[in-house]
Structure formats: structure tokens, C-alpha cells
């Protein structure tokens, strides 16, 4: 009976609670307050890391950029407006609907961090306050640049190290090289696939029942009679 009371100090009114608590556990549990605090902080860090990874994989990226509106492709876009986006990648990014549609396409390829990073850099360059500039720079670095960042973009080692060296005292141009590399990647790789995607073809009424098939020449591609984008001159 004494053992039972000892293991459950709430029933032993004579024993000090601290003494009973420590005797309930083995020596390995008797850590100093500092060791417990360090362990607690490490566990919190690991939980935050797992949460960031979960958000990245699940596609839950709300509030990352003020430019992002909804999780659905706009449905009120005219085919004529959508066709203008095929003129150039720059033309696509100039239109909010084009930017949103392209973002949705990148989500299907699990590479939406590229457009989010580019938008974050565009916003960063408009900041005048040194305090806000520092805060935004650290955010961009932590989320998109540093190794194992939750939305790490694909940039080379030298570019990453150049940013790391100046992140403590960032300038408005400190992300410029990385932004240009990501922009070039989207333009040369993702943008041509976007023009062939179901998302874009539906907006231009080239896919689905009642689709109107016609040809359009642009600086980026040429559409043939089947509504398919191609860069070959013979398709015109």
C-alpha cells in the first residue's frame, strides 16, 4: 500500500510533491531546467519543420502572396484575352488572370514556389522602409532560398551563397540574380507546357465540347487546326 501511495503522490498527503515526482522517474529523466528548455525548443522546431513540409506537399499556400486570389482558375476570361497570353511570357504576367491561371498550372506540376518567389521578389523591390526590407529579406531567404527551406527554389550554389553573405544587411538587388534564374526557368520550361495544358486550352475554347478550332500566330507559338501549340513554321 505504501508503494501505491508513493507512485501516486496525489494520495499521499504527507509526501512532498517534488520528492514524489522525481522518484517516479529514472535518473535519465532528471534533466536540469536548461536541458529541458533546449529539448522543448528543439521539439518545437521539429514540429514547425514538419508543418511547413506538410503545407508544401498539400498545396496549402494561402496568404503567401497578396497577388494570389483563389484556388480555382478564373472562369470569366474571354478566349480573346486568353489568346493574348501566348504572345509572350511577359504578356502573360502582365494580366492578373493570366498570372492566376499560370499559378494554377504550376500547382499541377508541384512547382508553384517559382511564381510565388518571383512575386515575393517583385514586392520586395517596392519596399522603402529599411526595417520592412530586412524583415521581408529574411522571410524570402528562410522560405525560398536556404537549404531545406519549405519552398526552396532551384538555384545554383554560388547564387545561394551570394545571398547568404548579404542577408544580414540586404539591398534591394540582393535577390535579383536568383529571381532572374527562376524567371528564365519558368519562361523556357513551364510557360511552353502551360500553352499546351488543359487549363489554357479550355480558356481559349480549344478543348472540350463545342470548341472552336482556328489558327493564331504569335511570337511564342503557332496553333494548328487541331488547336495544338507548336513552334514549327510548317504549322502555319
mmCIF file of C-alpha atoms in Angstrom:
data_model
loop_
_atom_site.group_PDB
_atom_site.id
_atom_site.type_symbol
_atom_site.label_atom_id
_atom_site.label_comp_id
_atom_site.label_asym_id
_atom_site.label_seq_id
_atom_site.Cartn_x
_atom_site.Cartn_y
_atom_site.Cartn_z
ATOM 1 C CA UNK A 1 0.000 0.000 0.000
ATOM 2 C CA UNK A 2 2.855 2.340 0.755
ATOM 3 C CA UNK A 3 4.261 1.726 -2.706
ATOM 4 C CA UNK A 4 0.918 2.561 -4.271
ATOM 5 C CA UNK A 5 0.707 5.817 -2.372
ATOM 6 C CA UNK A 6 4.265 6.629 -3.300
ATOM 7 C CA UNK A 7 3.688 6.102 -7.031
ATOM 8 C CA UNK A 8 0.590 8.295 -6.933
ATOM 9 C CA UNK A 9 1.559 11.318 -4.818
ATOM 10 C CA UNK A 10 -1.888 12.826 -5.037
ATOM 11 C CA UNK A 11 -2.980 10.188 -2.494
ATOM 12 C CA UNK A 12 -0.002 10.717 -0.217
ATOM 13 C CA UNK A 13 -0.698 13.969 1.585
ATOM 14 C CA UNK A 14 2.410 13.648 3.751
ATOM 15 C CA UNK A 15 4.988 13.357 0.984
ATOM 16 C CA UNK A 16 6.313 16.479 -0.764
ATOM 17 C CA UNK A 17 5.105 16.592 -4.348
ATOM 18 C CA UNK A 18 8.561 17.425 -5.716
ATOM 19 C CA UNK A 19 10.149 14.456 -3.985
ATOM 20 C CA UNK A 20 7.469 12.045 -5.155
ATOM 21 C CA UNK A 21 7.662 13.368 -8.707
ATOM 22 C CA UNK A 22 11.385 12.793 -9.042
ATOM 23 C CA UNK A 23 11.207 9.349 -7.527
ATOM 24 C CA UNK A 24 8.556 8.310 -10.002
ATOM 25 C CA UNK A 25 11.073 8.595 -12.853
ATOM 26 C CA UNK A 26 14.506 7.205 -13.513
ATOM 27 C CA UNK A 27 17.768 9.177 -13.457
ATOM 28 C CA UNK A 28 17.585 9.775 -17.189
ATOM 29 C CA UNK A 29 14.507 11.938 -16.633
ATOM 30 C CA UNK A 30 16.146 14.199 -14.072
ATOM 31 C CA UNK A 31 17.261 16.879 -16.504
ATOM 32 C CA UNK A 32 18.203 20.395 -15.485
ATOM 33 C CA UNK A 33 15.768 23.182 -16.444
ATOM 34 C CA UNK A 34 18.142 24.363 -19.192
ATOM 35 C CA UNK A 35 18.324 20.877 -20.706
ATOM 36 C CA UNK A 36 14.528 20.669 -20.647
ATOM 37 C CA UNK A 37 14.213 24.078 -22.276
ATOM 38 C CA UNK A 38 16.675 23.099 -25.026
ATOM 39 C CA UNK A 39 14.808 19.865 -25.628
ATOM 40 C CA UNK A 40 11.486 21.707 -25.752
ATOM 41 C CA UNK A 41 12.799 24.255 -28.239
ATOM 42 C CA UNK A 42 14.214 21.503 -30.431
ATOM 43 C CA UNK A 43 10.873 19.681 -30.447
ATOM 44 C CA UNK A 44 9.055 22.909 -31.340
ATOM 45 C CA UNK A 45 11.479 23.467 -34.209
ATOM 46 C CA UNK A 46 10.925 19.942 -35.489
ATOM 47 C CA UNK A 47 7.138 20.376 -35.286
ATOM 48 C CA UNK A 48 7.315 23.631 -37.253
ATOM 49 C CA UNK A 49 9.518 21.964 -39.861
ATOM 50 C CA UNK A 50 7.059 19.107 -40.268
ATOM 51 C CA UNK A 51 4.168 21.565 -40.508
ATOM 52 C CA UNK A 52 5.931 23.552 -43.247
ATOM 53 C CA UNK A 53 6.643 20.346 -45.156
ATOM 54 C CA UNK A 54 3.007 19.279 -44.817
ATOM 55 C CA UNK A 55 1.753 22.635 -46.093
ATOM 56 C CA UNK A 56 4.151 22.455 -49.023
ATOM 57 C CA UNK A 57 3.126 18.942 -50.051
ATOM 58 C CA UNK A 58 -0.579 19.521 -49.530
ATOM 59 C CA UNK A 59 -0.609 22.647 -51.672
ATOM 60 C CA UNK A 60 -1.955 24.765 -48.840
ATOM 61 C CA UNK A 61 -0.105 28.018 -49.605
ATOM 62 C CA UNK A 62 -2.691 30.587 -48.691
ATOM 63 C CA UNK A 63 -1.519 34.071 -47.738
ATOM 64 C CA UNK A 64 1.909 33.507 -49.276
ATOM 65 C CA UNK A 65 1.410 36.271 -51.780
ATOM 66 C CA UNK A 66 -1.131 39.087 -51.876
ATOM 67 C CA UNK A 67 -1.361 38.583 -55.635
ATOM 68 C CA UNK A 68 -2.934 35.151 -55.236
ATOM 69 C CA UNK A 69 -6.712 35.287 -55.110
ATOM 70 C CA UNK A 70 -8.366 31.907 -55.195
ATOM 71 C CA UNK A 71 -7.575 28.242 -55.654
ATOM 72 C CA UNK A 72 -9.580 27.957 -58.846
ATOM 73 C CA UNK A 73 -8.860 29.064 -62.369
ATOM 74 C CA UNK A 74 -10.853 32.193 -63.326
ATOM 75 C CA UNK A 75 -13.913 31.294 -65.401
ATOM 76 C CA UNK A 76 -14.854 34.743 -66.713
ATOM 77 C CA UNK A 77 -11.911 35.067 -69.108
ATOM 78 C CA UNK A 78 -12.737 35.589 -72.754
ATOM 79 C CA UNK A 79 -10.952 33.368 -75.304
ATOM 80 C CA UNK A 80 -9.611 36.512 -76.996
ATOM 81 C CA UNK A 81 -7.995 37.691 -73.755
ATOM 82 C CA UNK A 82 -6.502 34.272 -73.074
ATOM 83 C CA UNK A 83 -5.083 34.099 -76.599
ATOM 84 C CA UNK A 84 -3.032 37.232 -75.910
ATOM 85 C CA UNK A 85 -1.084 35.334 -73.270
ATOM 86 C CA UNK A 86 0.505 33.203 -75.982
ATOM 87 C CA UNK A 87 2.244 36.264 -77.442
ATOM 88 C CA UNK A 88 4.960 36.118 -74.785
ATOM 89 C CA UNK A 89 5.644 35.147 -71.202
ATOM 90 C CA UNK A 90 5.878 38.840 -70.332
ATOM 91 C CA UNK A 91 2.393 39.383 -71.758
ATOM 92 C CA UNK A 92 1.052 36.550 -69.622
ATOM 93 C CA UNK A 93 2.460 38.012 -66.391
ATOM 94 C CA UNK A 94 1.073 41.475 -67.151
ATOM 95 C CA UNK A 95 -2.506 40.184 -66.802
ATOM 96 C CA UNK A 96 -3.772 39.243 -63.341
ATOM 97 C CA UNK A 97 -5.960 36.473 -64.784
ATOM 98 C CA UNK A 98 -3.041 35.156 -66.786
ATOM 99 C CA UNK A 99 -0.851 35.157 -63.690
ATOM 100 C CA UNK A 100 -3.522 33.331 -61.706
ATOM 101 C CA UNK A 101 -4.067 30.725 -64.423
ATOM 102 C CA UNK A 102 -0.334 30.142 -64.753
ATOM 103 C CA UNK A 103 -0.063 29.756 -60.961
ATOM 104 C CA UNK A 104 -2.785 27.119 -61.014
ATOM 105 C CA UNK A 105 -0.942 25.280 -63.775
ATOM 106 C CA UNK A 106 2.292 25.302 -61.755
ATOM 107 C CA UNK A 107 0.411 23.727 -58.867
ATOM 108 C CA UNK A 108 -0.407 20.758 -61.090
ATOM 109 C CA UNK A 109 3.346 20.389 -61.648
ATOM 110 C CA UNK A 110 4.205 20.947 -57.966
ATOM 111 C CA UNK A 111 6.376 23.933 -58.824
ATOM 112 C CA UNK A 112 4.237 26.854 -57.673
ATOM 113 C CA UNK A 113 7.100 28.014 -55.442
ATOM 114 C CA UNK A 114 8.716 29.517 -58.549
ATOM 115 C CA UNK A 115 5.961 32.041 -59.263
ATOM 116 C CA UNK A 116 5.491 32.706 -55.540
ATOM 117 C CA UNK A 117 9.189 33.510 -55.178
ATOM 118 C CA UNK A 118 9.133 35.747 -58.242
ATOM 119 C CA UNK A 119 6.134 37.661 -56.897
ATOM 120 C CA UNK A 120 7.752 37.983 -53.467
ATOM 121 C CA UNK A 121 10.856 39.488 -55.104
ATOM 122 C CA UNK A 122 8.715 41.924 -57.101
ATOM 123 C CA UNK A 123 7.043 43.066 -53.895
ATOM 124 C CA UNK A 124 10.390 43.213 -52.086
ATOM 125 C CA UNK A 125 11.798 45.705 -54.598
ATOM 126 C CA UNK A 126 8.979 48.151 -53.831
ATOM 127 C CA UNK A 127 9.738 48.381 -50.091
ATOM 128 C CA UNK A 128 11.292 51.647 -48.909
ATOM 129 C CA UNK A 129 11.484 51.092 -45.159
ATOM 130 C CA UNK A 130 14.810 49.573 -44.072
ATOM 131 C CA UNK A 131 13.121 47.732 -41.227
ATOM 132 C CA UNK A 132 10.499 46.186 -43.505
ATOM 133 C CA UNK A 133 13.146 45.450 -46.123
ATOM 134 C CA UNK A 134 15.182 43.467 -43.603
ATOM 135 C CA UNK A 135 12.123 41.600 -42.379
ATOM 136 C CA UNK A 136 10.983 40.728 -45.907
ATOM 137 C CA UNK A 137 14.507 39.693 -46.941
ATOM 138 C CA UNK A 138 14.764 37.276 -44.025
ATOM 139 C CA UNK A 139 11.333 35.874 -44.864
ATOM 140 C CA UNK A 140 12.231 35.278 -48.520
ATOM 141 C CA UNK A 141 15.559 33.721 -47.552
ATOM 142 C CA UNK A 142 14.002 31.422 -44.948
ATOM 143 C CA UNK A 143 11.088 30.296 -47.108
ATOM 144 C CA UNK A 144 12.661 30.079 -50.572
ATOM 145 C CA UNK A 145 16.460 30.228 -50.508
ATOM 146 C CA UNK A 146 18.174 28.447 -47.632
ATOM 147 C CA UNK A 147 18.846 24.734 -47.817
ATOM 148 C CA UNK A 148 15.813 22.610 -46.913
ATOM 149 C CA UNK A 149 13.547 25.683 -46.965
ATOM 150 C CA UNK A 150 9.854 24.683 -47.102
ATOM 151 C CA UNK A 151 9.518 26.143 -50.640
ATOM 152 C CA UNK A 152 13.139 26.055 -51.769
ATOM 153 C CA UNK A 153 13.586 27.209 -55.375
ATOM 154 C CA UNK A 154 16.056 25.609 -57.753
ATOM 155 C CA UNK A 155 19.052 27.948 -57.965
ATOM 156 C CA UNK A 156 22.771 27.224 -58.172
ATOM 157 C CA UNK A 157 25.099 27.095 -55.171
ATOM 158 C CA UNK A 158 27.008 30.295 -55.964
ATOM 159 C CA UNK A 159 23.828 32.348 -56.254
ATOM 160 C CA UNK A 160 22.576 30.956 -52.955
ATOM 161 C CA UNK A 161 25.869 31.708 -51.187
ATOM 162 C CA UNK A 162 25.927 35.260 -52.565
ATOM 163 C CA UNK A 163 22.539 35.901 -50.964
ATOM 164 C CA UNK A 164 23.592 34.293 -47.697
ATOM 165 C CA UNK A 165 26.580 36.655 -47.398
ATOM 166 C CA UNK A 166 24.458 39.814 -47.571
ATOM 167 C CA UNK A 167 21.235 38.689 -45.916
ATOM 168 C CA UNK A 168 22.198 40.357 -42.616
ATOM 169 C CA UNK A 169 22.309 43.721 -44.435
ATOM 170 C CA UNK A 170 20.179 43.160 -47.542
ATOM 171 C CA UNK A 171 19.908 45.515 -50.503
ATOM 172 C CA UNK A 172 17.032 45.871 -52.933
ATOM 173 C CA UNK A 173 19.008 43.936 -55.537
ATOM 174 C CA UNK A 174 20.193 41.048 -53.348
ATOM 175 C CA UNK A 175 17.629 38.616 -54.810
ATOM 176 C CA UNK A 176 17.904 39.877 -58.383
ATOM 177 C CA UNK A 177 20.193 37.116 -59.700
ATOM 178 C CA UNK A 178 18.054 34.384 -58.143
ATOM 179 C CA UNK A 179 14.846 35.981 -59.426
ATOM 180 C CA UNK A 180 16.229 36.140 -62.972
ATOM 181 C CA UNK A 181 17.219 32.467 -62.874
ATOM 182 C CA UNK A 182 13.775 31.405 -61.673
ATOM 183 C CA UNK A 183 12.129 33.683 -64.246
ATOM 184 C CA UNK A 184 14.220 32.133 -67.029
ATOM 185 C CA UNK A 185 13.316 28.641 -65.825
ATOM 186 C CA UNK A 186 9.603 29.403 -65.927
ATOM 187 C CA UNK A 187 9.850 31.110 -69.306
ATOM 188 C CA UNK A 188 11.809 28.352 -71.039
ATOM 189 C CA UNK A 189 10.377 25.339 -69.276
ATOM 190 C CA UNK A 190 6.978 25.904 -67.626
ATOM 191 C CA UNK A 191 5.475 28.501 -69.981
ATOM 192 C CA UNK A 192 5.592 26.349 -73.170
ATOM 193 C CA UNK A 193 3.941 23.476 -71.285
ATOM 194 C CA UNK A 194 1.299 25.862 -69.956
ATOM 195 C CA UNK A 195 0.339 26.757 -73.546
ATOM 196 C CA UNK A 196 -0.269 23.038 -74.203
ATOM 197 C CA UNK A 197 -2.095 22.416 -70.917
ATOM 198 C CA UNK A 198 -5.779 21.647 -70.480
ATOM 199 C CA UNK A 199 -6.086 24.732 -68.263
ATOM 200 C CA UNK A 200 -5.043 27.053 -71.074
ATOM 201 C CA UNK A 201 -6.768 25.187 -73.912
ATOM 202 C CA UNK A 202 -10.086 25.292 -72.075
ATOM 203 C CA UNK A 203 -9.765 29.044 -71.576
ATOM 204 C CA UNK A 204 -9.174 29.543 -75.290
ATOM 205 C CA UNK A 205 -12.093 27.188 -76.112
ATOM 206 C CA UNK A 206 -9.743 24.805 -77.874
ATOM 207 C CA UNK A 207 -10.587 21.831 -75.702
ATOM 208 C CA UNK A 208 -13.934 20.352 -74.781
ATOM 209 C CA UNK A 209 -17.420 20.180 -76.415
ATOM 210 C CA UNK A 210 -18.142 22.939 -78.883
ATOM 211 C CA UNK A 211 -14.528 24.048 -79.102
ATOM 212 C CA UNK A 212 -13.816 26.454 -81.939
ATOM 213 C CA UNK A 213 -10.713 25.474 -83.881
ATOM 214 C CA UNK A 214 -8.746 28.193 -85.583
ATOM 215 C CA UNK A 215 -5.150 29.237 -86.025
ATOM 216 C CA UNK A 216 -3.309 32.096 -84.410
ATOM 217 C CA UNK A 217 0.250 33.163 -84.990
ATOM 218 C CA UNK A 218 2.296 34.625 -82.159
ATOM 219 C CA UNK A 219 5.867 35.239 -81.124
ATOM 220 C CA UNK A 220 5.745 32.246 -78.816
ATOM 221 C CA UNK A 221 3.982 29.517 -80.754
ATOM 222 C CA UNK A 222 1.598 28.666 -83.590
ATOM 223 C CA UNK A 223 -1.684 26.790 -83.186
ATOM 224 C CA UNK A 224 -2.575 24.213 -85.827
ATOM 225 C CA UNK A 225 -6.048 23.105 -86.975
ATOM 226 C CA UNK A 226 -6.364 20.761 -84.004
ATOM 227 C CA UNK A 227 -5.795 23.637 -81.591
ATOM 228 C CA UNK A 228 -2.360 22.380 -80.609
ATOM 229 C CA UNK A 229 0.515 24.762 -79.978
ATOM 230 C CA UNK A 230 3.695 24.202 -81.967
ATOM 231 C CA UNK A 231 6.797 26.189 -82.742
ATOM 232 C CA UNK A 232 7.370 24.670 -86.172
ATOM 233 C CA UNK A 233 6.895 27.127 -89.085
ATOM 234 C CA UNK A 234 5.163 24.432 -91.154
ATOM 235 C CA UNK A 235 2.144 24.557 -88.862
ATOM 236 C CA UNK A 236 1.186 27.997 -90.180
#
